[in-house]
PDB file of C-alpha atoms in Angstrom:
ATOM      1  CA  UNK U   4     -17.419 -14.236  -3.532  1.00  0.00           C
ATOM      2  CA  UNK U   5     -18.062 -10.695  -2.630  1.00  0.00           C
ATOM      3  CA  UNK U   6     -16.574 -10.664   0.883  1.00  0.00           C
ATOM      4  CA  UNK U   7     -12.664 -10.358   2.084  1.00  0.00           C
ATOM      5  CA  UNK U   8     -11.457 -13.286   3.995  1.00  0.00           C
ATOM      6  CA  UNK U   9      -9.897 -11.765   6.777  1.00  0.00           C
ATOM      7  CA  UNK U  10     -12.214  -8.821   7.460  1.00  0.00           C
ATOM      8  CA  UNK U  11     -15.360 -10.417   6.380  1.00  0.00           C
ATOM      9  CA  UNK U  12     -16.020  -6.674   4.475  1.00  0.00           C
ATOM     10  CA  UNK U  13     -16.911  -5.864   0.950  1.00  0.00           C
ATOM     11  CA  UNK U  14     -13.720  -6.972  -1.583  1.00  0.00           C
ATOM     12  CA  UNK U  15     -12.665  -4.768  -4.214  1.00  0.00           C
ATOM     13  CA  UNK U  16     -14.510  -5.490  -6.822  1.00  0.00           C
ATOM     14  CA  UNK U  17     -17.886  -5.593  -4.617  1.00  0.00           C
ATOM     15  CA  UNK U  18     -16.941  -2.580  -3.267  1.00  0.00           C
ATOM     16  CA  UNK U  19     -16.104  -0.468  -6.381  1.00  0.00           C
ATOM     17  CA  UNK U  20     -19.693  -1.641  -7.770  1.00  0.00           C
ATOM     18  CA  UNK U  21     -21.564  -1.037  -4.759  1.00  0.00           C
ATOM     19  CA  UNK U  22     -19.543   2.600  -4.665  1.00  0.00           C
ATOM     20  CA  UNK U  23     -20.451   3.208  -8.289  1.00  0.00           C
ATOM     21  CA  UNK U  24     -24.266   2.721  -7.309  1.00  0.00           C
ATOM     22  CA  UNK U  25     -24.424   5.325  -4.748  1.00  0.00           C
ATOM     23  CA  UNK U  26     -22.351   7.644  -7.111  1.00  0.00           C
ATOM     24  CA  UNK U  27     -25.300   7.557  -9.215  1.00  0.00           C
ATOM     25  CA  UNK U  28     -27.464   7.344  -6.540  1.00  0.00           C
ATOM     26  CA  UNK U  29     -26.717  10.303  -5.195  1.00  0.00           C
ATOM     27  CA  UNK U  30     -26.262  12.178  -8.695  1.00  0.00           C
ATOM     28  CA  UNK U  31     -30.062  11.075  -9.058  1.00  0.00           C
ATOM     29  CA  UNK U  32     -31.496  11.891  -5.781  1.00  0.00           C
ATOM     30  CA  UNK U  33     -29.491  15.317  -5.106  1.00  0.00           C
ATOM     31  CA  UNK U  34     -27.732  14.361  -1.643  1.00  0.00           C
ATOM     32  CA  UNK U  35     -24.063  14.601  -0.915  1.00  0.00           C
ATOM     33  CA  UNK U  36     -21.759  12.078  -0.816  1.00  0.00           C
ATOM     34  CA  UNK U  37     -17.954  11.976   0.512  1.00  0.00           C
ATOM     35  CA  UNK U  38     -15.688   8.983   0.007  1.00  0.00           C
ATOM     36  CA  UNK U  39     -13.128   8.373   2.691  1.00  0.00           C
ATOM     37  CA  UNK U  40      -9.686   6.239   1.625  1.00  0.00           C
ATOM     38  CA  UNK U  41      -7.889   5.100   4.795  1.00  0.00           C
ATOM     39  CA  UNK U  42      -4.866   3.073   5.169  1.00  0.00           C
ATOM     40  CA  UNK U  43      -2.985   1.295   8.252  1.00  0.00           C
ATOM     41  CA  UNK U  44       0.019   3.822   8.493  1.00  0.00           C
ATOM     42  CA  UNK U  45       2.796   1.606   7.877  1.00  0.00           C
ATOM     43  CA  UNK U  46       5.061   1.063  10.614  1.00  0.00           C
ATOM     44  CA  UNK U  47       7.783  -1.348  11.499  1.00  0.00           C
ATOM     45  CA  UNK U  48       6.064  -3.135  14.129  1.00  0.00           C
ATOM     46  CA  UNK U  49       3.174  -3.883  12.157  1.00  0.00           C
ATOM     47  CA  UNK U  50       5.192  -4.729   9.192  1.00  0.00           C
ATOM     48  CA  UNK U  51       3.339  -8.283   7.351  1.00  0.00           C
ATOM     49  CA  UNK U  52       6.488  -9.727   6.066  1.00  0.00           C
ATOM     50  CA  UNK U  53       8.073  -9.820   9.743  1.00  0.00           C
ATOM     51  CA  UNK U  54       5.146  -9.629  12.115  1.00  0.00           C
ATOM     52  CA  UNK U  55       2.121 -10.882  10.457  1.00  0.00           C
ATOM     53  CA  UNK U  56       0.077 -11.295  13.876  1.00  0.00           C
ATOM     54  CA  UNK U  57       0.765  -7.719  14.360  1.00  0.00           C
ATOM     55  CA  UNK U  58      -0.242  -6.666  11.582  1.00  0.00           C
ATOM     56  CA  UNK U  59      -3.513  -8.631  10.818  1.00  0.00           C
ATOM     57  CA  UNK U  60      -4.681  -7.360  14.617  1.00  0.00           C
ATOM     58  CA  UNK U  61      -4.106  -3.571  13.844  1.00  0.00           C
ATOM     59  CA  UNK U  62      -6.465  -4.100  10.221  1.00  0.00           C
ATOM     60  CA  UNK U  63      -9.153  -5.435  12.805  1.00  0.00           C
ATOM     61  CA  UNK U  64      -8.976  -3.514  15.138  1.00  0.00           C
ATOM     62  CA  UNK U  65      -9.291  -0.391  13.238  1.00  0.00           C
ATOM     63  CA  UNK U  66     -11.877  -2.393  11.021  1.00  0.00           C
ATOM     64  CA  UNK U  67     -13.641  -2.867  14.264  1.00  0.00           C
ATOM     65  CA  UNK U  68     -13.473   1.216  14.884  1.00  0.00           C
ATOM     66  CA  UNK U  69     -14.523   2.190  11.813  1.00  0.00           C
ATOM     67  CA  UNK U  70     -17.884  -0.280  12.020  1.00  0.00           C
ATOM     68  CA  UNK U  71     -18.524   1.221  15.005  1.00  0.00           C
ATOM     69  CA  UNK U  72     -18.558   4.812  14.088  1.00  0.00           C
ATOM     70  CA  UNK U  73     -20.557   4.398  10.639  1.00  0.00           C
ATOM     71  CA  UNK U  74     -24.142   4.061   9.857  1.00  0.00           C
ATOM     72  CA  UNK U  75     -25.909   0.716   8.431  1.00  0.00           C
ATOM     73  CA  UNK U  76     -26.119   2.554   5.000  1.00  0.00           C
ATOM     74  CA  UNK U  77     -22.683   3.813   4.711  1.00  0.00           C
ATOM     75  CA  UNK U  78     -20.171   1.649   2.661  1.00  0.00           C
ATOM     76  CA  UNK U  79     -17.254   0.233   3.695  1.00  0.00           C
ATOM     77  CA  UNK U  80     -15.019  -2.154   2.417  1.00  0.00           C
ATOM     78  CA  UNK U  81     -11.713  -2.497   0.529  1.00  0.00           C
ATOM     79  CA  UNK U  82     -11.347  -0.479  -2.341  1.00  0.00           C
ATOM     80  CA  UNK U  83      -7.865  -1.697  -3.126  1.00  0.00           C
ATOM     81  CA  UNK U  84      -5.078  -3.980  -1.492  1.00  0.00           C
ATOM     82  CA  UNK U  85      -4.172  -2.010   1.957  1.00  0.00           C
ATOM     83  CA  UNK U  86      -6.683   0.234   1.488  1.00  0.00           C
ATOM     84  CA  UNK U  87     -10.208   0.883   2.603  1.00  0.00           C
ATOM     85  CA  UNK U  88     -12.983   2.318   1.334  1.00  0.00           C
ATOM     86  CA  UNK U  89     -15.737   4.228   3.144  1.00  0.00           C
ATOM     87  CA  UNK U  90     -18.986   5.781   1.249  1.00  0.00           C
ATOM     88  CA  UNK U  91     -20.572   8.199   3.950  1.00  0.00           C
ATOM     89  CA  UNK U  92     -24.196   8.714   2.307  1.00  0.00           C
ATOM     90  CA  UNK U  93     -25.464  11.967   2.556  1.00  0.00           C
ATOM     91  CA  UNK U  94     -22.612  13.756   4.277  1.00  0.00           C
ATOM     92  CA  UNK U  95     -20.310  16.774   2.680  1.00  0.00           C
ATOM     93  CA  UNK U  96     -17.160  17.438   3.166  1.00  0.00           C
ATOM     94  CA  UNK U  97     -17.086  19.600   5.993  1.00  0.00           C
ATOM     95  CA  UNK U  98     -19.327  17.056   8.048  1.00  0.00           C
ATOM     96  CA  UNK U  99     -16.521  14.623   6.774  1.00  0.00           C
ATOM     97  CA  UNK U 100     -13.268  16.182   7.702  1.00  0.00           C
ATOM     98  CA  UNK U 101     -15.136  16.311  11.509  1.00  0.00           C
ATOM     99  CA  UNK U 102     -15.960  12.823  11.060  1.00  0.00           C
ATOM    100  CA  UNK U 103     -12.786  11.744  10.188  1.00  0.00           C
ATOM    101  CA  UNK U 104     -10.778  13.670  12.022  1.00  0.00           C
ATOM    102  CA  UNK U 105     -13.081  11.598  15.302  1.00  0.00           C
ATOM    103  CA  UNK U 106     -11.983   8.825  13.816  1.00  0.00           C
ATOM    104  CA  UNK U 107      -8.348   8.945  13.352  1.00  0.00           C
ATOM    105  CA  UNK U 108      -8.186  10.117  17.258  1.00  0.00           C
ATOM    106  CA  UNK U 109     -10.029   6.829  18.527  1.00  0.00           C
ATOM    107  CA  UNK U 110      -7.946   4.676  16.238  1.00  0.00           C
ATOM    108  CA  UNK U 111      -5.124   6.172  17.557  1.00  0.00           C
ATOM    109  CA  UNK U 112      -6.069   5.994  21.213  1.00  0.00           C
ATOM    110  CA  UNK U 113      -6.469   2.733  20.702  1.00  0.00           C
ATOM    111  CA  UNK U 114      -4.146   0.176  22.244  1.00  0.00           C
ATOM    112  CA  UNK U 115      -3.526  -3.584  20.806  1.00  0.00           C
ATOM    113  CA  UNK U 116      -1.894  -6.089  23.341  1.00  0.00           C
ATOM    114  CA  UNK U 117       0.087  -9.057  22.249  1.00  0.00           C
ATOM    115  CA  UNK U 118       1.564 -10.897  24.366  1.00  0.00           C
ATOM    116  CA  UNK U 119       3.818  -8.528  26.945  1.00  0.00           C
ATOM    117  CA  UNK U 120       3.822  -6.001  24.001  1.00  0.00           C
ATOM    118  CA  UNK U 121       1.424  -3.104  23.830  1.00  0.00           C
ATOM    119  CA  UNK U 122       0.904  -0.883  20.879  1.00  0.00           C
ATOM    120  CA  UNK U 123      -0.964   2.028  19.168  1.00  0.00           C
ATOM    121  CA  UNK U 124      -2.154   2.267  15.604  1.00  0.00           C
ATOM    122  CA  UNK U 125      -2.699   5.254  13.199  1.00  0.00           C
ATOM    123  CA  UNK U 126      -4.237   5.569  10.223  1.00  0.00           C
ATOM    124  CA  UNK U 127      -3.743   8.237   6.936  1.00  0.00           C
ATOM    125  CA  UNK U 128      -7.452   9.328   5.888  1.00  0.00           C
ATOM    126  CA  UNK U 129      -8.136  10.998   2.539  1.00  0.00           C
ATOM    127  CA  UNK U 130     -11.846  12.808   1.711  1.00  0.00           C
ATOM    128  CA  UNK U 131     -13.286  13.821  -1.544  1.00  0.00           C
ATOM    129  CA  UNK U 132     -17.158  14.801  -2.037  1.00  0.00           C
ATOM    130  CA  UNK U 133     -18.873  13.653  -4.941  1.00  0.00           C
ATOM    131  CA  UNK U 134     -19.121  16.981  -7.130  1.00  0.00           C
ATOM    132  CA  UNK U 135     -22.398  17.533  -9.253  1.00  0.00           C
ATOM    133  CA  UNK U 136     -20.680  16.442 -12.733  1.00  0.00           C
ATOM    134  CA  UNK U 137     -18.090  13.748 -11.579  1.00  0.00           C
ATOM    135  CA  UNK U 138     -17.918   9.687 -11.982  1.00  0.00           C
ATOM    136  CA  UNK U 139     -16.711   7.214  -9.926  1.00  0.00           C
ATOM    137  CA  UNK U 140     -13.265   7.583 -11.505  1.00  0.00           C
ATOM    138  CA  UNK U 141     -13.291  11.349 -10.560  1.00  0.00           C
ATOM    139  CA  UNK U 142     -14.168  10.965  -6.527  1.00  0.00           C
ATOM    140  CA  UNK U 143     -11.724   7.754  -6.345  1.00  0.00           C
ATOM    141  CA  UNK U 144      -9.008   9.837  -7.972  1.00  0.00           C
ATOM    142  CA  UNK U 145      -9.429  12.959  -5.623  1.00  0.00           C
ATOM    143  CA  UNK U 146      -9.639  10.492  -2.488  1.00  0.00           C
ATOM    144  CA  UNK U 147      -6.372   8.475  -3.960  1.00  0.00           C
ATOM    145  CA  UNK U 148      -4.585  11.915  -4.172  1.00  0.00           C
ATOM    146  CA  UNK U 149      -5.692  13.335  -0.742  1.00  0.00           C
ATOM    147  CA  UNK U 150      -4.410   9.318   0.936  1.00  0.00           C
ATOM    148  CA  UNK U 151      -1.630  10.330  -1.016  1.00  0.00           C
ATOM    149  CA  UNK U 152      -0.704  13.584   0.992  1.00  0.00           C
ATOM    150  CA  UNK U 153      -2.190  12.087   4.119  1.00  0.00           C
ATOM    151  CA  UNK U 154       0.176   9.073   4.385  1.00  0.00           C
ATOM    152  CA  UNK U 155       3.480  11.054   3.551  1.00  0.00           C
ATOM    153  CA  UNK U 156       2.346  12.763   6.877  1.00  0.00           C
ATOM    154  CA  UNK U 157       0.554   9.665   8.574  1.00  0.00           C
ATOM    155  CA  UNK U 158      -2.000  10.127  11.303  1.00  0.00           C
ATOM    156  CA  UNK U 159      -4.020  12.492   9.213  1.00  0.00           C
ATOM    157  CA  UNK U 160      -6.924  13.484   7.140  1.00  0.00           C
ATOM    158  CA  UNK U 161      -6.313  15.444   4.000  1.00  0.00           C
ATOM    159  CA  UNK U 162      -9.768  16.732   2.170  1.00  0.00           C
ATOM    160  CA  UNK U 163     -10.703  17.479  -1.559  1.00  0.00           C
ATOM    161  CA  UNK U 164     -11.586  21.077  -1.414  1.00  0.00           C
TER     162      UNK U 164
END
């Protein structure tokens, strides 16, 4: 199966392949490409092991944010467990960081409601643009280390520059 259960998105492996298509895609045809790593910033309230409801509502709602604010030829889906993966086709990095940076504010605008309970979710963004003689292991490294320095702040977007 290519698909995740519980956000009906790309799964890893479908996603890596897809990812490593428009890496040479975009190598071939000259356009730029960023890759955007997000993450659910991890909070006690939304923690699985103790409030798996929580949780699982957060991933779809911000699932649900990001779809809306992408185009039908981006990709998006998980690139690794927690962690999602967004190819933005034909965008650099500067376009990017604005992009992003409109994204983490509506995620984090956003209210979930459950039951009498009402709460907010953030996520940690990292960017890194496809340069003209990387791989797929280069621009998923960069991204992994700008997640990296995003999440140790949370609510931010940290770009390969």
């Amino acid at each position: 199966t290519l698909f995740d259960p519980a956000t009906g998105l790309l799964n890893t492996p479908a996603f890596i392949q897809r990812l490593n298509q428009e890496v040479l895609r975009s190598i071939d045809f000259g356009y730029p490409m960023t890759l955007c790593l997000l993450q659910i910033d991890p909070y006690r309230s939304f923690d699985p092991e103790e409030h798996k409801e929580r949780s699982e509502m957060a991933m779809l709602q911000a699932v649900d944010i990001i779809q809306s604010r992408i185009r039908p030829y981006d990709l998006f889906g998980r690139a690794e467990s927690g962690v999602f993966g967004i190819a933005l086709i034909d965008i650099g990095i500067a376009e990017a960081k604005i992009w992003a940076e409109k994204l983490r504010t509506e995620t984090a605008m956003s209210i979930i409601k459950i039951k009498s309970a009402t709460f907010n979710v953030t996520i940690s963004l990292g960017l890194a643009q496809l340069g003209k003689n990387d791989a797929i292991d280069d621009i998923l490294a960069n991204a992994k280390q700008m997640l990296k320095l995003s999440t140790m702040k949370t609510n931010s977007v940290t770009a390969f520059e």
